[in-house]
Amino acid sequence: MSKLDKITQMPIKDLTETTTKHVLKTINNITECCINKFDTESRRNLSDYVERMAARVPLIGDSSFEFSSTNIAVLVKGVSMNKTLIWDYLMVYETASQRSGQLSLSFVNGTIQEYQGTKGNVTIVLPVTPVIESLPAEDRYKMNRLSVAVYRDAKYIGMNLNSVVEMLYSRVVSINVLGVSVKSLTEDITITFLHQRPEMLPKCVFWNPEGKNNNGDLGNWEENGCSVLEAGINFVTCSCNHLSNFALIMAMDNSAVEHDTSLSILSIIGCTMSASALLFTLLTFGTFPSLRNSLPSNILMHLCTALLIMNVMFIANVLVIQANYTDGVLCSVVAMLLHFSMLSSLLWMSCDAYYLYLAIVIVFMGDKRKYLLKFALISWGIPFLMVLVTAAVHRFENYILLHNNICWIKRPAVFFVFLLPACFILIFNYIAFALVIHYLLKGSRSKLFSSRRQQIKQQLKGTMSIATLLGLAWAFGFLAILFALIIFSYLFVIFNTLQGFFIFIFYVVFNKDVRLRWRNLILKKCCLKEEAQRNESLAHAVGLSTAI
């Protein structure tokens, strides 16, 4: 940072356009590789360095300077005050390359505001004459440029929003003239931001370095001098009477805040109860080794483990947001583990469905331990690789805070690394179940099949019930993410909670053999040996086929 500070203050005569781009590229590289290592003050210095370079880069007349990169775009437009100004408005618009992801700024000049409109992610219309007239008289004829910088995310320059009911939903736009404060414009500048949250309330804000945020720290996003000029389904046009750093905040309305609180409480209570049920199920199978002799019971234990991780991560999500620790490694880690556990749960469900199909079609399956090893490699390995690839692309930037209520995968990555795989897995599950039902309805093909028919029916009943709950939970989860309707969020939380409970009830409470084993164990502890021995004999007679 000290080297950057010196370089950005080097004499203007020694500065070239190439040097300026090299310095700006260095700043962008810092935002890509190691921004989390810097404190807030150091991050804010980065924006100061960008402004310094924009104010010092050599320009001739009304020429321009442009810089594009992944997280920062800069445009400096020369304004020749010795000539009659032939244009009154400067429109600057920012776009991001679909292929490289780089931000870039372009501009159009005009004598009237006929160019005003939305051309990119951000569109800025600057009334040049009012900007010049707002400058102090001694600075007016020194003005030779207008500079605009756009940052992909506020965290790169230490301008984060500390709130649980609002979120920055735009680039950060910085507009400067000579590095001096420009206020009380006779004609407002307009900035149009594109967004995808029509159900939230937009607020046009600027960065006040002297303002205090909710934590009492210096630096805050404020509305003074800025207002919403127009709001559409996917855009908001802001009007401001001064120059500064600008952004768009999307706020929840009061009813949304109430629902968010209710969902948080419901999630913590429901997931805690579901996790407890799953823990007791795992404890049951861990306590009695004979329950783990069959392949389905081992699959069930792995499924319970994946669902347990998922429930714990949902609780962690709520706690991370309530603690306002949404801009850091913790939120990304929670999102990664949630992604991993959700995919793993679906895949273990597929393994159970595939096993049922094999049990019908292939009566003698051979060494079941080999099947379990293959299932484990698929159901734990594929989600691990998927998370690894998702995290490696854009260096963990795919795992972020979404809609201010969940640490998850941002768009469009979520469609390719979760939604599409989850849909294919669910379709596979139900195709396997359909084939199993078809074989069962078709009738007995052999005496051996007839002897195993009741056992397979019982297993199918339990597996399909869990799969239905899983399918409904994920269906409502998808709808909640895609359409942001509150009813889907409530349904997702409810059905997600039911998963652990159903497994506990079906495989522990309704399993006569398990009940007898627990009763026998308790009686042994209570020194009632005779009754315990009778129950042990009964448990041995019942066997595991009633539920597993």
XYZ file of C-alpha atoms in Angstrom:
548
model
C 0.000 0.000 0.000
C 2.838 2.427 0.790
C 4.297 1.879 -2.702
C 0.932 2.594 -4.298
C 0.614 5.738 -2.207
C 3.961 7.022 -3.498
C 3.311 6.070 -7.119
C -0.099 7.768 -7.203
C 1.537 11.014 -6.038
C 4.385 10.989 -8.561
C 4.902 14.220 -10.581
C 2.431 14.594 -13.432
C 5.267 15.186 -15.918
C 6.546 11.654 -15.200
C 3.132 10.042 -15.600
C 2.082 8.357 -18.855
C -1.092 6.627 -19.975
C 0.715 3.275 -19.849
C 1.889 3.890 -16.282
C -1.649 4.871 -15.263
C -3.100 1.649 -16.669
C -0.377 -0.379 -14.970
C -1.185 1.186 -11.577
C -4.942 0.678 -12.054
C -4.339 -2.939 -13.075
C -2.328 -3.454 -9.882
C -5.202 -2.078 -7.813
C -7.639 -4.397 -9.614
C -5.331 -7.370 -8.972
C -5.429 -6.554 -5.260
C -9.244 -6.694 -5.301
C -9.078 -10.096 -7.004
C -6.460 -11.874 -4.953
C -6.260 -10.549 -1.442
C -8.820 -7.852 -0.623
C -9.944 -9.797 2.483
C -6.484 -9.349 3.970
C -6.879 -5.562 4.136
C -8.762 -3.590 6.776
C -11.509 -1.090 5.960
C -9.205 1.944 5.929
C -6.787 0.291 3.482
C -9.669 -0.652 1.174
C -10.931 2.925 1.156
C -7.439 4.070 0.211
C -7.772 2.044 -2.995
C -10.595 4.309 -4.204
C -8.448 7.348 -3.348
C -5.617 5.931 -5.473
C -8.001 5.410 -8.398
C -9.210 9.024 -8.103
C -5.631 10.314 -7.991
C -4.665 8.457 -11.152
C -7.812 9.629 -12.951
C -7.028 13.246 -11.971
C -3.402 13.018 -13.164
C -3.438 10.902 -16.318
C -2.263 13.095 -19.248
C -5.008 14.289 -21.614
C -4.893 16.562 -24.653
C -7.927 18.792 -25.214
C -11.166 16.831 -25.125
C -9.532 13.424 -25.577
C -10.423 10.554 -23.272
C -8.795 7.796 -21.213
C -10.457 4.416 -20.647
C -9.503 1.490 -18.424
C -11.321 -1.860 -18.159
C -10.797 -4.731 -15.712
C -12.733 -7.356 -13.786
C -13.643 -5.198 -10.770
C -12.811 -1.601 -11.742
C -13.601 0.517 -14.809
C -12.403 4.100 -15.263
C -13.300 6.770 -17.839
C -11.697 10.231 -17.929
C -13.156 12.698 -20.462
C -11.257 15.844 -21.356
C -13.168 19.165 -21.234
C -11.469 22.041 -23.051
C -12.503 25.280 -21.347
C -10.639 27.431 -23.909
C -13.113 26.429 -26.598
C -16.838 26.881 -26.862
C -18.451 23.826 -25.342
C -20.293 22.088 -28.177
C -22.049 19.555 -25.926
C -24.051 19.978 -22.758
C -24.454 16.403 -21.591
C -22.105 13.496 -21.144
C -23.692 10.070 -20.927
C -21.496 7.289 -19.533
C -22.661 3.690 -19.465
C -21.046 0.599 -17.951
C -21.248 -2.891 -19.369
C -19.698 -6.223 -18.392
C -18.321 -8.591 -21.009
C -20.171 -11.923 -21.012
C -16.992 -13.724 -22.027
C -14.264 -12.094 -19.889
C -16.441 -10.554 -17.166
C -14.517 -7.274 -17.468
C -16.225 -3.990 -16.653
C -15.913 -1.239 -19.261
C -17.157 2.337 -19.596
C -18.269 4.087 -22.793
C -19.564 7.606 -23.398
C -21.741 9.679 -25.722
C -21.809 13.495 -26.041
C -24.902 15.535 -26.857
C -26.322 19.049 -26.897
C -29.640 17.833 -25.467
C -30.675 14.915 -23.282
C -31.870 12.910 -26.249
C -29.333 10.232 -25.356
C -30.772 9.626 -21.914
C -31.753 6.002 -21.458
C -30.529 2.686 -20.192
C -27.632 1.287 -22.229
C -25.821 -0.843 -19.642
C -25.763 -2.042 -16.042
C -25.224 1.592 -15.041
C -26.097 4.649 -17.122
C -24.942 8.115 -15.988
C -26.103 11.410 -17.492
C -23.947 14.393 -16.475
C -25.132 17.943 -17.197
C -21.691 19.430 -17.930
C -22.516 23.154 -17.746
C -24.208 23.005 -14.299
C -21.230 20.978 -13.020
C -18.794 23.646 -14.223
C -20.922 26.484 -12.814
C -21.044 24.809 -9.406
C -17.254 25.006 -9.050
C -15.634 27.869 -7.138
C -14.636 30.738 -9.467
C -10.902 30.134 -8.946
C -11.267 26.462 -9.962
C -13.673 26.898 -12.852
C -11.076 27.525 -15.555
C -8.704 24.927 -14.143
C -11.200 22.222 -14.957
C -9.984 20.067 -17.828
C -11.664 16.718 -17.169
C -14.549 14.724 -15.753
C -13.724 11.317 -14.280
C -16.035 8.360 -13.666
C -15.056 5.132 -11.929
C -17.272 2.082 -11.456
C -16.545 -0.651 -8.879
C -18.133 -4.080 -9.096
C -18.662 -4.347 -5.320
C -18.537 -1.905 -2.398
C -16.407 -4.292 -0.346
C -13.439 -3.686 -2.649
C -13.248 -0.065 -1.491
C -14.401 -0.475 2.117
C -17.868 0.990 1.618
C -19.941 -1.922 2.902
C -23.493 -1.543 4.161
C -24.006 -2.593 7.798
C -27.664 -3.594 7.835
C -29.749 -6.776 7.983
C -32.820 -5.281 6.264
C -31.066 -3.460 3.392
C -28.472 -4.427 0.828
C -26.391 -2.714 -1.820
C -27.726 -4.002 -5.085
C -25.590 -2.210 -7.640
C -22.141 -1.181 -8.704
C -20.561 1.748 -6.872
C -20.261 4.788 -9.153
C -17.674 7.487 -8.379
C -17.893 10.855 -10.188
C -15.206 13.504 -9.638
C -14.089 16.902 -10.913
C -10.641 18.145 -9.867
C -11.010 16.254 -6.600
C -13.131 19.081 -5.165
C -16.585 18.883 -3.593
C -19.364 19.675 -6.070
C -22.721 20.451 -4.427
C -26.049 22.147 -5.142
C -26.144 21.546 -8.878
C -28.725 23.631 -10.734
C -29.551 20.516 -12.750
C -29.289 17.076 -11.187
C -27.201 14.256 -12.528
C -29.105 11.023 -13.173
C -27.848 7.476 -12.672
C -29.842 4.466 -13.828
C -29.095 1.125 -12.178
C -30.335 -2.232 -13.439
C -31.510 -4.713 -10.794
C -33.519 -7.940 -10.363
C -35.407 -7.277 -7.133
C -38.718 -5.593 -8.084
C -40.400 -6.579 -4.784
C -37.927 -4.531 -2.699
C -37.930 -0.782 -2.032
C -35.167 1.184 -3.839
C -33.119 3.917 -2.157
C -30.637 6.135 -3.972
C -27.621 6.812 -1.760
C -24.192 8.418 -1.734
C -21.141 7.725 0.399
C -20.544 10.211 3.213
C -17.052 9.578 4.668
C -17.928 11.733 7.699
C -21.250 10.056 8.448
C -21.602 7.349 11.085
C -23.074 3.923 10.437
C -25.130 1.732 12.775
C -21.976 0.597 14.562
C -20.839 4.168 15.212
C -17.953 3.925 12.723
C -17.110 6.706 10.272
C -18.405 6.269 6.733
C -22.051 5.702 5.843
C -24.445 5.477 2.903
C -26.931 8.373 3.061
C -29.806 9.767 0.981
C -29.318 13.543 1.378
C -29.500 15.205 -2.026
C -30.450 11.976 -3.813
C -33.905 10.644 -4.660
C -35.604 8.000 -6.795
C -36.644 9.662 -10.060
C -38.172 6.580 -11.662
C -38.490 2.922 -10.687
C -39.338 0.133 -13.106
C -39.476 -3.641 -12.861
C -35.745 -4.056 -13.490
C -34.290 -0.545 -13.189
C -34.149 2.476 -10.896
C -33.177 5.977 -11.991
C -31.593 8.124 -9.277
C -31.382 11.897 -9.286
C -28.658 13.648 -7.234
C -27.674 17.315 -6.858
C -23.986 16.710 -6.088
C -21.015 14.566 -7.125
C -19.760 11.716 -4.977
C -19.755 7.914 -4.779
C -23.237 6.585 -5.550
C -25.032 3.256 -5.223
C -28.489 1.698 -5.104
C -29.800 0.160 -1.887
C -32.706 -2.276 -1.976
C -34.617 -2.349 1.315
C -37.225 -4.768 2.613
C -40.604 -3.297 3.459
C -41.985 -3.702 6.987
C -43.930 -6.866 6.189
C -40.834 -8.426 4.610
C -38.809 -7.626 7.725
C -41.478 -9.288 9.901
C -41.506 -12.372 7.655
C -37.710 -12.489 7.672
C -37.711 -12.511 11.482
C -40.406 -15.203 11.598
C -38.574 -17.370 9.082
C -35.325 -17.007 11.024
C -36.990 -18.137 14.259
C -38.854 -20.954 12.489
C -35.638 -22.097 10.791
C -33.662 -22.198 14.027
C -36.390 -24.070 15.936
C -37.282 -26.453 13.087
C -33.721 -27.228 12.028
C -32.649 -27.722 15.654
C -35.461 -30.239 16.210
C -34.759 -31.958 12.873
C -31.036 -32.134 13.620
C -31.814 -33.624 17.058
C -34.013 -36.301 15.460
C -31.259 -37.152 12.962
C -28.670 -37.316 15.739
C -30.830 -39.767 17.693
C -31.320 -41.873 14.559
C -27.546 -42.027 14.033
C -27.088 -42.804 17.719
C -29.538 -45.700 17.416
C -27.735 -47.276 14.464
C -24.392 -46.635 16.119
C -25.468 -48.227 19.390
C -26.740 -51.466 17.864
C -24.202 -52.887 15.335
C -26.646 -55.511 14.049
C -28.827 -52.717 12.633
C -25.984 -51.804 10.272
C -25.700 -55.224 8.611
C -27.792 -54.337 5.554
C -26.847 -52.018 2.697
C -30.041 -49.871 3.018
C -29.287 -49.163 6.679
C -25.770 -47.974 5.780
C -27.189 -45.757 3.036
C -29.655 -44.365 5.579
C -26.820 -43.478 7.974
C -24.970 -41.566 5.258
C -28.205 -39.794 4.262
C -28.810 -38.798 7.890
C -25.255 -37.414 8.097
C -25.732 -35.284 4.955
C -29.100 -33.993 6.193
C -27.595 -33.240 9.598
C -24.858 -31.104 8.030
C -27.503 -29.335 5.941
C -29.674 -28.508 8.975
C -26.676 -27.244 10.946
C -25.710 -25.010 7.997
C -29.225 -23.553 7.808
C -28.925 -22.632 11.484
C -25.435 -21.215 10.858
C -26.849 -19.143 7.968
C -29.358 -17.448 10.256
C -26.757 -16.820 12.966
C -24.212 -15.387 10.497
C -26.765 -12.898 9.156
C -28.001 -11.934 12.617
C -24.389 -11.328 13.662
C -24.005 -9.163 10.531
C -20.947 -11.172 9.485
C -21.972 -11.393 5.836
C -18.888 -9.898 4.216
C -16.168 -12.418 4.853
C -14.929 -15.967 4.714
C -17.537 -17.293 7.173
C -20.497 -16.585 4.879
C -18.671 -18.255 1.973
C -17.807 -21.322 4.070
C -21.421 -21.689 5.232
C -22.641 -21.410 1.631
C -20.091 -24.009 0.475
C -21.068 -26.532 3.173
C -24.753 -25.938 2.476
C -24.161 -26.530 -1.246
C -22.166 -29.694 -0.475
C -24.695 -31.175 1.967
C -27.728 -30.469 -0.219
C -26.190 -32.165 -3.261
C -24.959 -35.051 -1.111
C -28.434 -35.588 0.395
C -29.964 -35.819 -3.054
C -27.301 -38.237 -4.275
C -27.675 -40.556 -1.256
C -31.396 -40.581 -1.968
C -30.546 -41.635 -5.527
C -28.327 -44.414 -4.205
C -31.233 -45.713 -2.131
C -33.527 -45.609 -5.177
C -30.908 -47.351 -7.325
C -30.433 -50.063 -4.686
C -34.170 -50.793 -4.694
C -34.064 -51.115 -8.476
C -31.139 -53.556 -8.259
C -32.908 -55.528 -5.529
C -35.826 -56.081 -7.915
C -33.886 -56.691 -11.155
C -30.734 -58.355 -9.757
C -31.669 -60.644 -6.888
C -28.071 -61.626 -6.057
C -26.056 -58.385 -5.825
C -22.728 -59.877 -4.734
C -20.481 -58.051 -2.273
C -22.608 -55.218 -0.888
C -19.558 -53.485 0.592
C -18.368 -52.696 -2.928
C -21.715 -51.061 -3.672
C -21.454 -48.979 -0.507
C -17.940 -47.830 -1.441
C -19.106 -46.818 -4.920
C -22.140 -45.021 -3.479
C -19.899 -43.163 -1.012
C -17.466 -42.069 -3.735
C -20.361 -40.757 -5.818
C -22.462 -39.158 -3.079
C -19.605 -37.510 -1.173
C -17.079 -37.121 -3.998
C -19.190 -35.439 -6.684
C -20.552 -32.703 -4.349
C -17.005 -32.091 -3.077
C -15.676 -31.630 -6.617
C -18.663 -29.455 -7.543
C -18.039 -27.155 -4.580
C -14.303 -27.090 -5.303
C -14.848 -26.004 -8.911
C -17.496 -23.441 -7.954
C -15.193 -21.935 -5.326
C -12.167 -21.926 -7.647
C -13.984 -19.951 -10.348
C -13.751 -16.224 -9.523
C -11.941 -17.093 -6.267
C -14.868 -17.757 -3.927
C -16.931 -14.896 -5.423
C -19.703 -17.366 -6.377
C -20.527 -17.923 -2.695
C -22.064 -14.683 -1.406
C -24.994 -13.243 0.565
C -28.186 -13.384 -1.519
C -31.262 -11.220 -0.978
C -29.805 -10.410 2.452
C -31.222 -13.576 3.981
C -29.016 -16.509 2.935
C -25.377 -17.241 2.190
C -25.656 -19.132 -1.061
C -24.535 -19.321 -4.700
C -24.995 -16.253 -6.852
C -26.565 -16.232 -10.293
C -25.961 -17.519 -12.912
C -23.629 -20.063 -11.294
C -26.438 -21.474 -9.105
C -28.303 -22.716 -12.193
C -25.345 -24.788 -13.417
C -23.835 -26.057 -10.154
C -27.011 -26.762 -8.196
C -30.412 -26.282 -9.838
C -29.708 -28.321 -12.987
C -27.885 -31.176 -11.161
C -30.618 -31.266 -8.497
C -33.343 -31.475 -11.146
C -31.578 -34.345 -12.934
C -31.070 -36.205 -9.648
C -34.727 -35.829 -8.641
C -35.864 -37.020 -12.081
C -33.553 -40.041 -11.793
C -34.981 -40.833 -8.344
C -38.557 -40.908 -9.500
C -37.763 -42.878 -12.652
C -36.106 -45.514 -10.452
C -39.127 -45.559 -8.124
C -41.489 -45.878 -11.094
C -39.555 -48.887 -12.395
C -39.590 -50.539 -8.954
C -43.356 -50.008 -8.634
C -43.807 -51.384 -12.152
C -41.966 -54.607 -11.242
C -43.908 -54.946 -8.003
C -47.257 -54.522 -9.764
C -46.202 -56.856 -12.534
C -46.242 -59.740 -10.074
C -43.948 -62.397 -8.761
C -41.384 -63.691 -11.195
C -39.982 -66.365 -8.921
C -40.383 -67.871 -5.516
C -37.313 -66.026 -4.363
C -38.795 -62.761 -5.530
C -42.067 -63.562 -3.773
C -40.253 -64.177 -0.505
C -38.572 -60.768 -0.709
C -41.635 -58.902 -2.017
C -42.915 -57.727 1.368
C -39.444 -56.577 2.446
C -38.980 -54.552 -0.742
C -42.437 -53.021 -0.399
C -41.620 -51.916 3.122
C -38.310 -50.414 2.011
C -39.966 -48.729 -0.964
C -42.614 -47.199 1.287
C -40.030 -45.579 3.545
C -37.665 -44.505 0.772
C -40.390 -42.962 -1.391
C -41.848 -41.099 1.586
C -38.484 -39.533 2.383
C -37.829 -38.832 -1.297
C -41.203 -37.086 -1.588
C -40.384 -34.884 1.391
C -36.947 -34.154 -0.060
C -38.422 -33.411 -3.475
C -41.088 -31.093 -2.089
C -38.578 -29.302 0.139
C -36.220 -28.651 -2.762
C -39.081 -27.704 -5.095
C -40.259 -25.037 -2.651
C -36.645 -23.969 -2.116
C -36.191 -23.479 -5.881
C -39.418 -21.486 -6.115
C -38.403 -19.322 -3.142
C -35.069 -18.491 -4.808
C -36.475 -17.948 -8.311
C -39.668 -16.030 -7.517
C -38.968 -14.672 -4.008
C -42.543 -15.352 -2.841
C -42.820 -15.561 0.932
C -45.204 -18.543 0.911
C -42.538 -20.704 -0.755
C -40.025 -19.705 1.909
C -42.391 -20.855 4.681
C -43.169 -24.121 2.869
C -39.469 -24.782 2.320
C -38.686 -24.284 6.030
C -41.600 -26.550 7.081
C -40.814 -29.412 4.683
C -37.095 -29.135 5.365
C -37.871 -29.588 9.075
C -40.066 -32.639 8.398
C -37.239 -34.614 6.766
C -35.319 -35.388 9.944
C -38.506 -36.054 11.901
C -39.891 -38.471 9.317
C -36.672 -40.474 9.199
C -36.682 -40.679 13.000
C -40.341 -41.690 13.183
C -40.262 -44.241 10.342
C -36.924 -45.888 11.085
C -36.851 -45.612 14.887
C -40.292 -45.015 16.396
C -42.247 -47.274 13.986
C -39.538 -49.947 13.888
C -40.581 -52.658 16.359
C -37.139 -54.224 16.400
C -35.469 -50.882 17.293
C -38.011 -50.196 20.037
C -37.363 -53.609 21.580
C -33.589 -53.106 21.430
C -33.822 -49.733 23.187
C -36.153 -51.187 25.805
C -33.796 -54.111 26.342
C -30.834 -51.760 26.745
C -32.697 -49.588 29.239
C -33.851 -52.610 31.215
C -30.279 -53.914 31.361
C -29.140 -50.601 32.737
C -31.902 -50.804 35.316
C -30.800 -54.333 36.320
C -34.001 -56.046 35.107
C -32.068 -58.850 33.451
C -34.823 -61.441 33.088
C -37.204 -59.182 31.217
C -34.293 -57.886 29.163
C -33.433 -61.418 28.055
C -37.036 -62.047 26.954
C -37.044 -58.828 24.949
C -33.706 -59.711 23.408
C -35.108 -63.022 22.178
C -38.151 -61.236 20.791
C -36.007 -58.644 19.060
C -33.952 -61.400 17.447
C -37.159 -63.006 16.154
C -38.524 -59.763 14.733
C -35.379 -58.982 12.693
C -34.632 -55.919 10.646
C -36.787 -56.654 7.627
C -39.811 -54.852 9.074
C -38.370 -51.429 8.438
C -34.995 -51.561 6.773
